[in-house]
Coordinates of C-alpha atoms and ligand atoms in Angstrom, one line a residue:
M1 CA -9.1 4.4 34.8
F2 CA -9.9 2.4 31.5
Q3 CA -8.4 -0.4 31.0
L4 CA -8.6 -1.0 27.7
T5 CA -8.1 -5.1 27.5
R6 CA -11.3 -5.3 30.4
S7 CA -13.4 -3.9 28.1
V8 CA -16.1 -5.3 26.2
T9 CA -14.5 -5.1 23.0
W10 CA -11.3 -6.7 23.6
Q11 CA -12.2 -9.6 25.2
A12 CA -14.7 -10.3 22.3
L13 CA -11.6 -9.7 19.9
E14 CA -9.5 -12.1 22.4
R15 CA -12.9 -14.9 21.7
L16 CA -12.8 -14.2 18.3
C17 CA -9.2 -15.1 18.5
R18 CA -10.1 -18.0 19.9
E19 CA -12.6 -19.1 17.7
T20 CA -10.3 -17.7 14.9
A21 CA -7.7 -20.0 15.3
K22 CA -8.3 -22.1 12.8
D23 CA -9.8 -20.3 10.3
R24 CA -7.3 -19.8 6.6
I25 CA -7.4 -17.3 4.6
H26 CA -8.2 -19.2 1.3
D27 CA -11.3 -20.3 3.0
Y28 CA -12.6 -16.5 3.6
F29 CA -12.2 -15.9 -0.5
A30 CA -14.1 -19.3 -0.8
A31 CA -17.1 -17.9 1.4
D32 CA -16.9 -14.6 0.0
P33 CA -16.2 -14.5 -3.3
A34 CA -16.4 -10.5 -3.3
R35 CA -14.1 -10.6 -0.3
F36 CA -11.6 -8.3 -2.6
D37 CA -13.9 -6.0 -3.9
K38 CA -15.2 -5.2 -0.5
M39 CA -11.8 -5.9 1.1
S40 CA -9.6 -2.6 -1.1
L41 CA -9.8 0.6 -0.9
R42 CA -9.1 3.8 -3.3
V43 CA -7.5 7.2 -1.8
G44 CA -6.1 9.1 -4.6
G45 CA -3.3 7.4 -6.6
L46 CA -3.1 4.8 -3.6
F47 CA -4.9 1.5 -3.9
L48 CA -5.1 -0.8 -1.2
D49 CA -5.9 -4.1 -1.1
Y50 CA -6.4 -6.0 3.1
S51 CA -8.3 -9.0 1.9
K52 CA -5.2 -11.2 2.3
H53 CA -5.3 -11.0 6.2
L54 CA -6.5 -13.5 9.1
V55 CA -9.5 -11.0 9.5
S56 CA -13.0 -12.5 8.8
D57 CA -16.1 -10.0 8.7
A58 CA -16.4 -10.4 12.8
V59 CA -12.9 -9.7 13.7
L60 CA -13.1 -6.8 11.4
E61 CA -16.4 -5.4 13.0
K62 CA -15.2 -5.7 16.6
L63 CA -11.9 -4.1 15.6
L64 CA -13.8 -1.0 13.9
E65 CA -15.8 -1.5 17.5
L66 CA -12.9 -0.3 19.0
A67 CA -11.4 2.5 17.0
D68 CA -15.4 3.7 18.3
H69 CA -15.1 2.6 21.7
S70 CA -11.3 4.4 21.3
A71 CA -10.8 8.7 21.9
L72 CA -9.7 8.7 18.0
V73 CA -12.3 10.7 16.3
Q74 CA -11.1 13.5 19.4
R75 CA -7.5 13.0 19.6
R76 CA -7.7 13.2 15.6
A77 CA -9.4 16.5 16.0
Q78 CA -7.2 18.0 18.7
M79 CA -4.2 16.8 16.7
F80 CA -5.3 18.6 13.3
S81 CA -6.2 21.7 15.8
G82 CA -3.2 22.2 18.0
D83 CA -4.6 21.1 20.8
I84 CA -0.9 19.5 23.5
I85 CA -1.6 16.1 22.4
N86 CA 2.4 15.8 23.3
V87 CA 1.4 15.6 26.6
T88 CA 5.5 15.3 28.3
E89 CA 7.1 17.7 26.5
D90 CA 3.7 20.0 26.5
R91 CA 3.6 20.3 22.8
P92 CA 1.3 20.5 19.6
V93 CA 1.5 17.9 17.2
L94 CA 1.5 19.7 13.8
H95 CA 3.3 18.0 10.6
T96 CA -0.5 18.2 9.7
A97 CA 0.5 22.3 9.3
L98 CA 3.5 22.2 7.9
R99 CA 1.1 20.9 4.7
H100 CA -1.8 22.5 5.4
L101 CA -3.2 24.3 2.1
G102 CA -5.8 25.5 2.4
D103 CA -7.4 29.3 4.2
S104 CA -7.6 28.5 7.7
P105 CA -6.1 29.5 10.6
V106 CA -4.1 27.0 12.7
F107 CA -4.0 28.4 16.2
V108 CA -0.5 27.4 18.6
D109 CA -0.7 29.2 22.1
G110 CA -3.2 31.5 20.2
E111 CA -1.5 32.6 17.2
D112 CA -2.0 31.4 13.5
V113 CA 0.7 29.8 12.8
M114 CA -0.1 29.3 9.2
P115 CA 1.2 32.6 8.3
E116 CA 4.9 31.8 9.4
I117 CA 4.2 28.9 8.0
R118 CA 3.4 30.2 4.9
R119 CA 6.5 32.3 4.7
T120 CA 9.4 30.3 5.2
R121 CA 7.7 27.7 2.3
E122 CA 8.3 31.1 0.8
Q123 CA 12.3 31.4 1.5
I124 CA 12.4 27.8 0.3
Q125 CA 11.4 28.2 -3.1
R126 CA 13.6 31.2 -3.4
F127 CA 16.1 29.4 -1.8
S128 CA 15.9 26.3 -4.3
E129 CA 15.1 28.3 -7.9
A130 CA 18.5 29.8 -7.1
I131 CA 20.1 26.7 -6.1
R132 CA 18.8 25.3 -9.0
S133 CA 19.1 27.6 -11.9
G134 CA 22.3 28.8 -10.7
E135 CA 21.5 31.6 -9.3
W136 CA 23.0 31.1 -6.1
K137 CA 27.2 31.3 -6.3
G138 CA 29.9 29.1 -4.3
Y139 CA 32.6 32.0 -2.8
S140 CA 34.9 31.6 -6.1
G141 CA 31.6 32.7 -8.4
K142 CA 31.1 29.2 -9.2
R143 CA 27.2 27.4 -9.1
I144 CA 26.5 24.7 -6.9
K145 CA 27.1 21.2 -7.9
D146 CA 27.0 18.9 -4.6
V147 CA 24.2 18.9 -1.8
V148 CA 25.4 17.2 1.2
N149 CA 22.9 16.5 3.8
I150 CA 24.4 16.4 7.4
G151 CA 21.7 15.6 9.7
I152 CA 20.5 11.9 11.8
G153 CA 17.4 10.3 12.3
G154 CA 14.1 12.3 11.5
S155 CA 17.0 15.0 10.2
D156 CA 18.0 12.3 7.5
L157 CA 15.0 9.8 6.8
G158 CA 12.6 11.8 5.7
P159 CA 13.9 13.6 2.7
N160 CA 17.3 10.0 1.8
M161 CA 14.2 8.3 1.0
A162 CA 12.0 10.8 -0.6
C163 CA 14.8 12.3 -2.7
R164 CA 16.1 8.7 -3.4
A165 CA 12.4 8.2 -4.1
L166 CA 11.9 10.9 -6.6
L167 CA 15.5 10.5 -8.3
K168 CA 13.6 10.3 -11.7
Y169 CA 12.7 13.8 -10.9
R170 CA 15.6 15.0 -10.0
H171 CA 17.6 18.2 -11.4
P172 CA 20.7 17.0 -14.1
E173 CA 23.2 19.0 -13.0
L174 CA 22.8 18.8 -8.6
S175 CA 24.0 15.8 -6.4
F176 CA 22.8 14.6 -3.3
H177 CA 24.6 13.2 -0.6
F178 CA 23.2 12.5 2.9
V179 CA 26.1 12.4 6.1
S180 CA 24.3 11.2 9.4
N181 CA 26.5 8.1 11.3
V182 CA 29.2 9.6 13.3
D183 CA 31.3 7.2 12.8
G184 CA 34.6 9.3 10.6
T185 CA 34.3 7.2 7.3
H186 CA 30.4 8.7 6.4
I187 CA 31.6 12.0 5.7
Q188 CA 35.3 10.9 4.1
K189 CA 33.2 8.9 1.9
V190 CA 31.0 12.0 1.3
L191 CA 33.7 15.0 1.2
N192 CA 36.8 12.7 -1.0
G193 CA 35.7 14.0 -4.7
L194 CA 33.6 16.8 -3.9
D195 CA 34.5 20.0 -5.1
P196 CA 34.0 22.4 -2.0
E197 CA 34.3 25.9 -4.5
T198 CA 30.7 24.7 -5.8
T199 CA 29.5 21.9 -2.9
L200 CA 26.2 23.1 0.0
F201 CA 25.9 21.6 3.2
I202 CA 22.5 21.7 4.9
V203 CA 23.4 21.4 8.3
S204 CA 19.5 19.6 9.2
T205 CA 18.6 19.5 12.8
K206 CA 16.1 20.2 14.7
T207 CA 17.8 21.2 18.4
F208 CA 21.0 22.2 16.9
S209 CA 22.0 20.2 19.8
T210 CA 23.0 16.3 18.1
Q211 CA 26.2 15.1 18.6
E212 CA 26.6 13.7 15.1
T213 CA 25.4 16.7 13.3
L214 CA 27.7 18.9 15.2
L215 CA 30.7 16.9 15.0
N216 CA 29.9 15.8 11.0
A217 CA 29.5 19.6 10.2
K218 CA 32.2 21.2 12.2
T219 CA 34.2 18.2 10.2
A220 CA 32.3 19.4 7.3
R221 CA 33.6 23.4 8.0
R222 CA 37.1 22.7 8.1
W223 CA 37.3 20.4 5.7
F224 CA 35.8 23.7 3.9
L225 CA 38.4 25.9 4.9
D226 CA 40.9 24.1 4.7
N227 CA 40.7 23.2 1.6
A228 CA 39.1 26.2 0.2
G229 CA 37.5 29.1 1.3
E230 CA 37.4 31.4 4.3
D231 CA 35.2 31.7 7.5
A232 CA 33.9 34.9 5.6
D233 CA 32.7 32.2 2.3
V234 CA 31.2 29.5 4.9
G235 CA 27.3 31.8 4.8
A236 CA 27.8 30.4 1.1
H237 CA 28.5 27.5 1.7
F238 CA 26.5 26.4 4.4
V239 CA 22.7 26.7 5.6
A240 CA 20.8 25.2 8.5
A241 CA 17.4 23.9 8.2
S242 CA 16.2 24.1 12.6
T243 CA 14.4 25.3 15.4
N244 CA 17.2 26.5 17.5
R245 CA 18.2 30.3 15.0
K246 CA 21.4 31.2 17.6
A247 CA 23.0 28.0 17.2
A248 CA 23.0 28.0 13.8
M249 CA 24.1 31.7 13.3
A250 CA 27.2 31.0 16.1
F251 CA 28.1 28.3 13.9
G252 CA 28.1 31.0 11.0
I253 CA 25.9 30.6 9.1
R254 CA 23.6 33.3 7.7
E255 CA 20.5 34.4 9.6
E256 CA 19.2 34.4 6.2
N257 CA 19.5 30.9 5.3
V258 CA 18.3 29.7 8.6
F259 CA 15.2 27.5 7.6
E260 CA 13.1 27.8 10.4
F261 CA 10.7 25.1 12.0
W262 CA 9.3 24.7 15.0
A263 CA 9.2 22.8 18.6
W264 CA 5.4 21.4 17.3
V265 CA 7.2 19.0 14.3
G266 CA 8.7 15.8 15.6
G267 CA 12.0 15.3 14.4
R268 CA 10.5 11.7 12.4
Y269 CA 7.7 13.7 11.6
S270 CA 9.4 17.4 9.6
M271 CA 10.6 16.3 6.2
W272 CA 7.6 18.5 5.1
S273 CA 9.7 21.3 7.0
S274 CA 13.1 23.4 6.2
I275 CA 14.3 19.3 6.7
G276 CA 12.2 18.9 3.8
L277 CA 14.9 21.4 1.7
P278 CA 17.0 18.5 -0.3
I279 CA 13.7 17.6 -1.4
A280 CA 12.7 20.6 -2.6
L281 CA 16.6 21.6 -4.3
S282 CA 16.3 18.2 -5.7
I283 CA 12.9 18.4 -7.9
G284 CA 11.9 21.3 -7.6
F285 CA 9.8 23.6 -4.9
D286 CA 6.7 22.9 -7.4
G287 CA 7.5 18.7 -7.1
F288 CA 7.5 19.5 -2.8
M289 CA 4.0 20.7 -3.1
E290 CA 2.9 18.4 -5.2
L291 CA 4.6 16.1 -2.2
L292 CA 2.8 18.3 0.3
E293 CA -0.6 18.3 -2.0
G294 CA -0.6 14.5 -1.9
A295 CA -0.2 14.6 2.4
H296 CA -2.6 17.0 2.8
E297 CA -4.7 15.0 0.3
M298 CA -4.4 11.5 2.7
D299 CA -5.3 13.6 5.9
E300 CA -8.8 14.8 4.3
H301 CA -9.5 11.5 3.5
F302 CA -7.9 10.6 7.5
I303 CA -9.9 13.5 8.7
S304 CA -13.8 12.5 6.8
A305 CA -13.9 8.9 5.8
P306 CA -15.8 6.3 8.1
F307 CA -13.9 4.5 9.9
A308 CA -14.8 1.4 7.9
E309 CA -13.5 2.7 4.0
N310 CA -10.2 5.1 6.1
M311 CA -7.6 3.2 5.1
P312 CA -4.5 4.9 7.8
V313 CA -7.5 3.1 10.4
L314 CA -7.9 0.3 8.6
M315 CA -3.8 -0.2 8.1
A316 CA -3.8 0.3 12.0
L317 CA -6.8 -1.6 12.9
I318 CA -5.3 -4.7 11.3
G319 CA -1.8 -3.8 12.6
I320 CA -3.3 -3.9 16.3
W321 CA -5.1 -7.6 15.5
Y322 CA -1.6 -9.5 14.9
I323 CA -0.1 -7.6 17.4
N324 CA -2.2 -8.0 20.1
F325 CA -4.2 -11.0 19.7
Q326 CA -2.0 -12.9 17.2
G327 CA 1.4 -12.9 18.9
A328 CA 2.8 -10.2 15.7
E329 CA 6.0 -9.1 17.7
T330 CA 7.1 -7.1 13.7
Q331 CA 5.8 -5.6 11.0
A332 CA 7.9 -6.6 7.6
I333 CA 7.8 -4.0 4.8
V334 CA 8.6 -4.9 1.4
P335 CA 8.9 -2.6 -0.6
Y336 CA 9.5 -3.6 -4.6
D337 CA 10.3 -0.9 -6.3
Q338 CA 13.9 0.1 -5.6
A339 CA 13.2 3.1 -5.8
L340 CA 11.7 2.9 -1.9
H341 CA 14.8 0.7 -0.7
Q342 CA 15.0 3.5 1.7
L343 CA 11.3 3.4 3.1
P344 CA 11.8 0.6 5.5
S345 CA 14.4 2.8 7.2
F346 CA 11.9 5.8 7.4
L347 CA 8.9 3.6 8.7
Q348 CA 11.5 2.3 11.0
Q349 CA 12.3 5.0 13.1
L350 CA 8.5 6.7 12.0
D351 CA 6.8 3.6 13.9
M352 CA 9.3 2.6 16.6
E353 CA 10.1 5.7 17.7
S354 CA 6.8 6.9 18.4
N355 CA 5.7 3.7 19.8
G356 CA 8.0 1.8 21.5
K357 CA 6.8 3.0 24.6
S358 CA 5.5 1.2 28.0
V359 CA 3.5 2.8 29.4
D360 CA 0.1 5.6 28.8
I361 CA 0.1 9.1 28.3
F362 CA -0.6 9.3 31.9
G363 CA 2.5 7.3 32.9
H364 CA 1.2 3.9 34.3
P365 CA 2.4 0.4 32.6
V366 CA 0.3 -0.8 30.2
D367 CA -0.9 -4.6 29.7
Y368 CA -0.2 -5.1 26.3
K369 CA 2.4 -5.1 23.9
T370 CA 2.3 -1.5 22.0
G371 CA 4.6 -0.7 18.7
P372 CA 5.8 -4.0 16.4
I373 CA 9.8 -4.4 15.7
V374 CA 9.5 -3.1 11.8
W375 CA 12.1 -4.0 9.6
G376 CA 12.4 -5.0 5.3
Q377 CA 14.3 -4.8 2.3
T378 CA 13.3 -3.9 -1.4
G379 CA 11.6 -7.4 -3.2
S380 CA 12.4 -9.0 -5.2
N381 CA 15.7 -8.9 -3.5
G382 CA 14.0 -10.4 -0.1
Q383 CA 13.1 -13.4 -1.5
H384 CA 16.7 -14.2 -2.2
A385 CA 17.5 -13.2 2.0
F386 CA 14.2 -13.6 4.6
F387 CA 11.7 -14.9 2.9
Q388 CA 12.4 -18.4 2.8
L389 CA 11.6 -17.5 7.2
L390 CA 8.6 -15.8 5.9
H391 CA 7.5 -18.8 4.2
Q392 CA 8.6 -21.5 6.1
G393 CA 10.1 -20.2 10.0
T394 CA 8.2 -20.3 12.9
R395 CA 7.1 -16.3 13.1
F396 CA 4.5 -15.1 12.0
V397 CA 5.1 -11.8 10.5
P398 CA 2.3 -9.8 8.6
I399 CA 4.0 -8.1 5.1
D400 CA 3.4 -4.7 3.8
F401 CA 3.9 -4.9 0.0
I402 CA 4.2 -1.8 -1.7
A403 CA 4.6 -1.0 -5.3
S404 CA 3.7 1.5 -8.0
L405 CA 2.1 -0.3 -11.1
K406 CA 3.7 2.4 -13.5
P407 CA 6.3 0.8 -15.6
E408 CA 9.6 3.4 -16.1
P409 CA 9.6 3.1 -20.5
G410 CA 11.7 1.0 -21.9
F411 CA 12.1 -1.1 -19.1
E412 CA 8.1 -2.8 -19.2
D413 CA 10.1 -6.0 -18.5
H414 CA 11.8 -5.6 -15.3
H415 CA 8.6 -3.9 -14.4
F416 CA 6.1 -6.8 -15.4
A417 CA 8.6 -9.5 -13.5
L418 CA 8.7 -7.4 -10.4
L419 CA 4.8 -7.0 -10.2
T420 CA 4.2 -10.8 -10.7
N421 CA 6.3 -11.8 -8.6
M422 CA 5.5 -9.4 -5.8
L423 CA 1.9 -10.5 -6.3
A424 CA 3.0 -14.9 -6.4
Q425 CA 4.8 -14.4 -3.0
A426 CA 1.7 -12.4 -1.5
N427 CA -0.6 -15.8 -3.1
A428 CA 2.2 -18.7 -2.0
F429 CA 2.1 -17.2 2.0
M430 CA -1.8 -16.4 1.8
E431 CA -2.4 -21.0 0.1
G432 CA 1.2 -22.3 0.7
S433 CA 2.1 -25.6 -0.9
Q434 CA 0.7 -28.9 0.9
E435 CA 2.7 -31.3 -1.3
G436 CA 0.2 -34.7 -0.7
G437 CA -1.7 -33.1 2.2
Q438 CA 0.5 -33.3 4.8
L439 CA 3.6 -31.2 5.9
D440 CA 6.7 -31.7 4.8
P441 CA 10.3 -30.1 4.4
Y442 CA 9.2 -29.3 1.0
S443 CA 6.1 -27.3 1.4
C444 CA 4.6 -24.0 3.0
P445 CA 2.4 -23.9 5.6
G446 CA 0.8 -20.5 3.9
N447 CA -2.2 -18.3 5.7
R448 CA 0.7 -15.9 6.8
P449 CA -1.4 -12.6 6.1
S450 CA -0.3 -9.4 4.3
S451 CA -0.8 -5.8 2.6
T452 CA -0.9 -4.9 -1.2
L453 CA -0.4 -1.1 -1.5
L454 CA -0.2 0.3 -5.0
L455 CA 0.4 3.8 -6.1
D456 CA -0.7 4.3 -10.2
E457 CA 2.9 5.9 -10.1
L458 CA 5.8 6.8 -7.6
T459 CA 5.3 10.9 -8.1
P460 CA 6.2 13.6 -5.7
K461 CA 2.2 13.9 -5.1
N462 CA 1.7 9.9 -3.8
L463 CA 4.8 9.1 -1.9
G464 CA 3.4 12.2 -0.2
A465 CA 0.4 10.2 0.4
L466 CA 1.9 7.3 1.1
I467 CA 4.3 9.2 3.4
A468 CA 1.3 10.1 5.5
L469 CA -0.4 7.6 5.3
Y470 CA 1.8 5.3 7.8
E471 CA 1.5 8.8 10.0
H472 CA -1.8 8.2 10.5
K473 CA -1.5 4.8 10.8
V474 CA 1.2 4.6 13.6
F475 CA -0.8 7.9 15.0
V476 CA -4.0 5.7 15.5
Q477 CA -2.6 2.8 17.1
G478 CA -0.7 5.2 19.3
V479 CA -4.3 6.2 20.2
I480 CA -5.9 3.0 20.3
W481 CA -2.9 2.0 22.8
N482 CA -3.7 4.8 24.7
I483 CA 0.5 5.8 23.9
N484 CA 2.4 9.5 23.5
S485 CA 3.4 9.4 19.9
F486 CA 5.5 11.5 19.6
D487 CA 7.6 11.7 23.0
Q488 CA 11.0 10.4 22.6
W489 CA 12.9 10.4 26.3
G490 CA 14.4 6.5 25.4
V491 CA 16.7 7.8 22.7
Q492 CA 17.7 11.1 25.6
L493 CA 18.7 8.8 27.5
G494 CA 21.0 7.0 25.8
K495 CA 22.8 10.7 24.2
R496 CA 23.2 11.3 27.9
I497 CA 24.9 8.5 28.9
A498 CA 26.9 8.9 25.7
G499 CA 28.3 12.1 27.2
E500 CA 29.0 11.0 30.2
I501 CA 31.0 8.4 29.0
S502 CA 32.9 10.8 26.7
E503 CA 33.5 13.1 29.8
R504 CA 35.0 9.9 31.8
I505 CA 37.4 8.6 28.8
D506 CA 40.4 9.7 30.5
E507 CA 39.2 8.6 34.8
R508 CA 39.4 5.5 36.1
T509 CA 35.8 5.9 36.5
Q510 CA 33.5 4.2 39.1
D511 CA 30.9 5.6 37.4
F512 CA 29.3 2.7 35.4
D513 CA 29.1 -0.8 35.5
A514 CA 31.7 -3.2 35.1
S515 CA 31.5 -4.2 31.9
T516 CA 31.4 -0.5 30.4
Q517 CA 34.1 0.3 33.0
G518 CA 37.2 -2.4 31.2
L519 CA 35.4 -1.9 27.6
L520 CA 36.6 2.0 28.2
A521 CA 39.5 0.1 29.5
L522 CA 40.3 -1.3 25.8
V523 CA 39.3 1.8 24.2
R524 CA 41.1 4.2 26.3
Q525 CA 44.3 2.2 25.0
H526 CA 43.4 3.5 21.7
F527 CA 43.4 7.5 22.3
P528 CA 46.3 8.3 24.2
G529 CA 46.4 11.2 25.6
R530 CA 42.9 12.1 24.9
D531 CA 41.9 15.5 25.8
P532 CA 39.6 15.7 28.5
A533 CA 38.7 19.6 27.4
R534 CA 37.6 18.0 24.0
A535 CA 35.3 15.1 25.1
A536 CA 34.1 17.5 27.7
D537 CA 33.8 19.9 24.5
Q538 CA 31.8 16.6 22.5
A539 CA 30.0 16.0 26.0
E540 CA 29.1 20.1 26.3
A541 CA 27.5 19.1 22.7
A542 CA 25.6 16.0 23.3
K543 CA 23.6 18.0 26.5
T544 CA 23.3 21.3 25.2
A545 CA 19.2 21.0 24.3
P546 CA 16.8 22.7 25.8
E547 CA 16.3 22.0 29.3
Q548 CA 12.6 20.5 30.4
G549 CA 12.3 17.0 31.3
S550 CA 12.0 14.8 33.6
P551 CA 15.3 13.2 35.3
A552 CA 16.7 10.1 34.0
K553 CA 15.6 7.0 36.4
G554 CA 17.9 3.9 37.1
G555 CA 22.0 3.9 36.7
K556 CA 24.5 4.6 38.4
A557 CA 26.0 7.3 36.8
K558 CA 25.2 11.3 38.2
R559 CA 22.4 12.5 35.9
G560 CA 21.0 15.3 35.4
K561 CA 17.7 16.5 34.6
E562 CA 17.1 14.8 31.0
Q563 CA 16.2 16.6 28.3
A564 CA 13.7 17.3 25.8
Q565 CA 14.8 17.2 22.0
Ligands
F6P1 O1 16.2 9.8 17.0 C1 16.4 10.6 18.6 C2 16.2 12.1 18.0 O2 15.6 12.9 18.5 C3 14.8 11.7 17.0 O3 13.9 12.5 17.4 C4 15.5 13.3 15.4 O4 14.5 13.3 14.6 C5 16.7 12.8 15.7 O5 17.4 12.8 16.9 C6 18.2 13.9 15.0 O6 17.2 15.1 16.3 P1 17.8 17.2 15.7 O7 17.4 17.3 14.4 O8 17.4 17.8 16.8 O9 19.7 16.8 14.6

């Protein structure tokens, strides 16, 4: 069996890690004036500067060898061609097909899926044009003014992030709201002040079985019926993006208003599908297609560029250098762009739900680190929150700075300050400040690496390319770590237990540990006479996903089969 850490290349990288332990990034620049030119790369409207990294020429060469010796070429071809690479759910991984703009077919189980993808795009186009033009009317004959997306995880984070990022392209008469948390204050805050006659709800859920989304959708429907229409009117105010047409229609959504997508689209990779409906409503179908075009161009780059000039591959390899050889536990994402303030949260799910794994694709425990903790916040705010630790703390945290170059008209001064702050911080992290040559409480050690990723402008096309870039970076790391980046059994376990606990709210159950029992006793006091049937109903909602996958291990509660999403 192939042992990654026993490979010659991996051991050469371990040796290089020891040999370069005292290197300073500053000295790499002093030794090679062409370093910036050599370690920067443009793909379409994106420019990546990866020169401020603790990566010597020899290290980069070995990292590229790691990619060459991996299954990357084969696995990449398998992904794009619809082979089953999500082995535990027995599924292809084809978010790339959603933005495939060529005429060539993409086969799943022998059937070309491109026609149905195009049909769904046409359905999205007709619907978004009807809503944006005012042709679509609510039950009382008024046009839609507010759109509420109800979803969580990938059914929220992608469209939420994109709508916020592209707010300047938003339809002037439409407002967008996102409800995700099961905490009632979330939907309550959103519904307050909305007019049911002019509000459209999009129930976004791949499985149509996620407890939080179903509860929020039922509350939204109750609010609508209590304040306005009748059952017959639900169809004019509720649509769904889901793979589960039957469940969506059972909820009261008209068949023609179910925007389907497919099991071979992972939730965290689904913003290119019907889950992206809020984006198309906000920026228009043409803008949505530009988003897909940007992602498609990044796909083409990822497929065709030599690894040494391949933006996702280079970002992935630098990350592996830090995670597996330099001891980095986290990756910071710091967009110097307030429009991208949701990007760290989106990338958190994309990366951590994909590569937060500890067994390889054969189910064997790995003996190396895998996905990092991804976190971040916009700059310049981060400078007044966590940059102190990054400058003078004891932890090693590589940073991705992300910004767009083009200023908003009338805010040139702001944008100049924003960008110069970002450049200053990246320089300061690298150079540090050694007052008097000795480390003292006033000094920063420096030698702290970062990438700088610049978008010419924050357009739909460049945003699409940016997101696809990170999708492929995560994919490359997963291939090199030989893990399945496309399942999420850890999440299913939590969903399962949530269902079991809510079922037992009235029982003096012995099925859980003493802590859970003790806490349940406290919770129970606030839910006197809670209807076990209702709890069972919610437990059922948490459990009713298509039967698949392996039973959960560990824990005392009697658990059924784990269920794929
Ligand atoms: O977090 C687990 C997960 O299954 C995600 O992968 C998914 O994006 C989210 O829950 C929501 O799932 P659904 O779209 O089926 O409601």
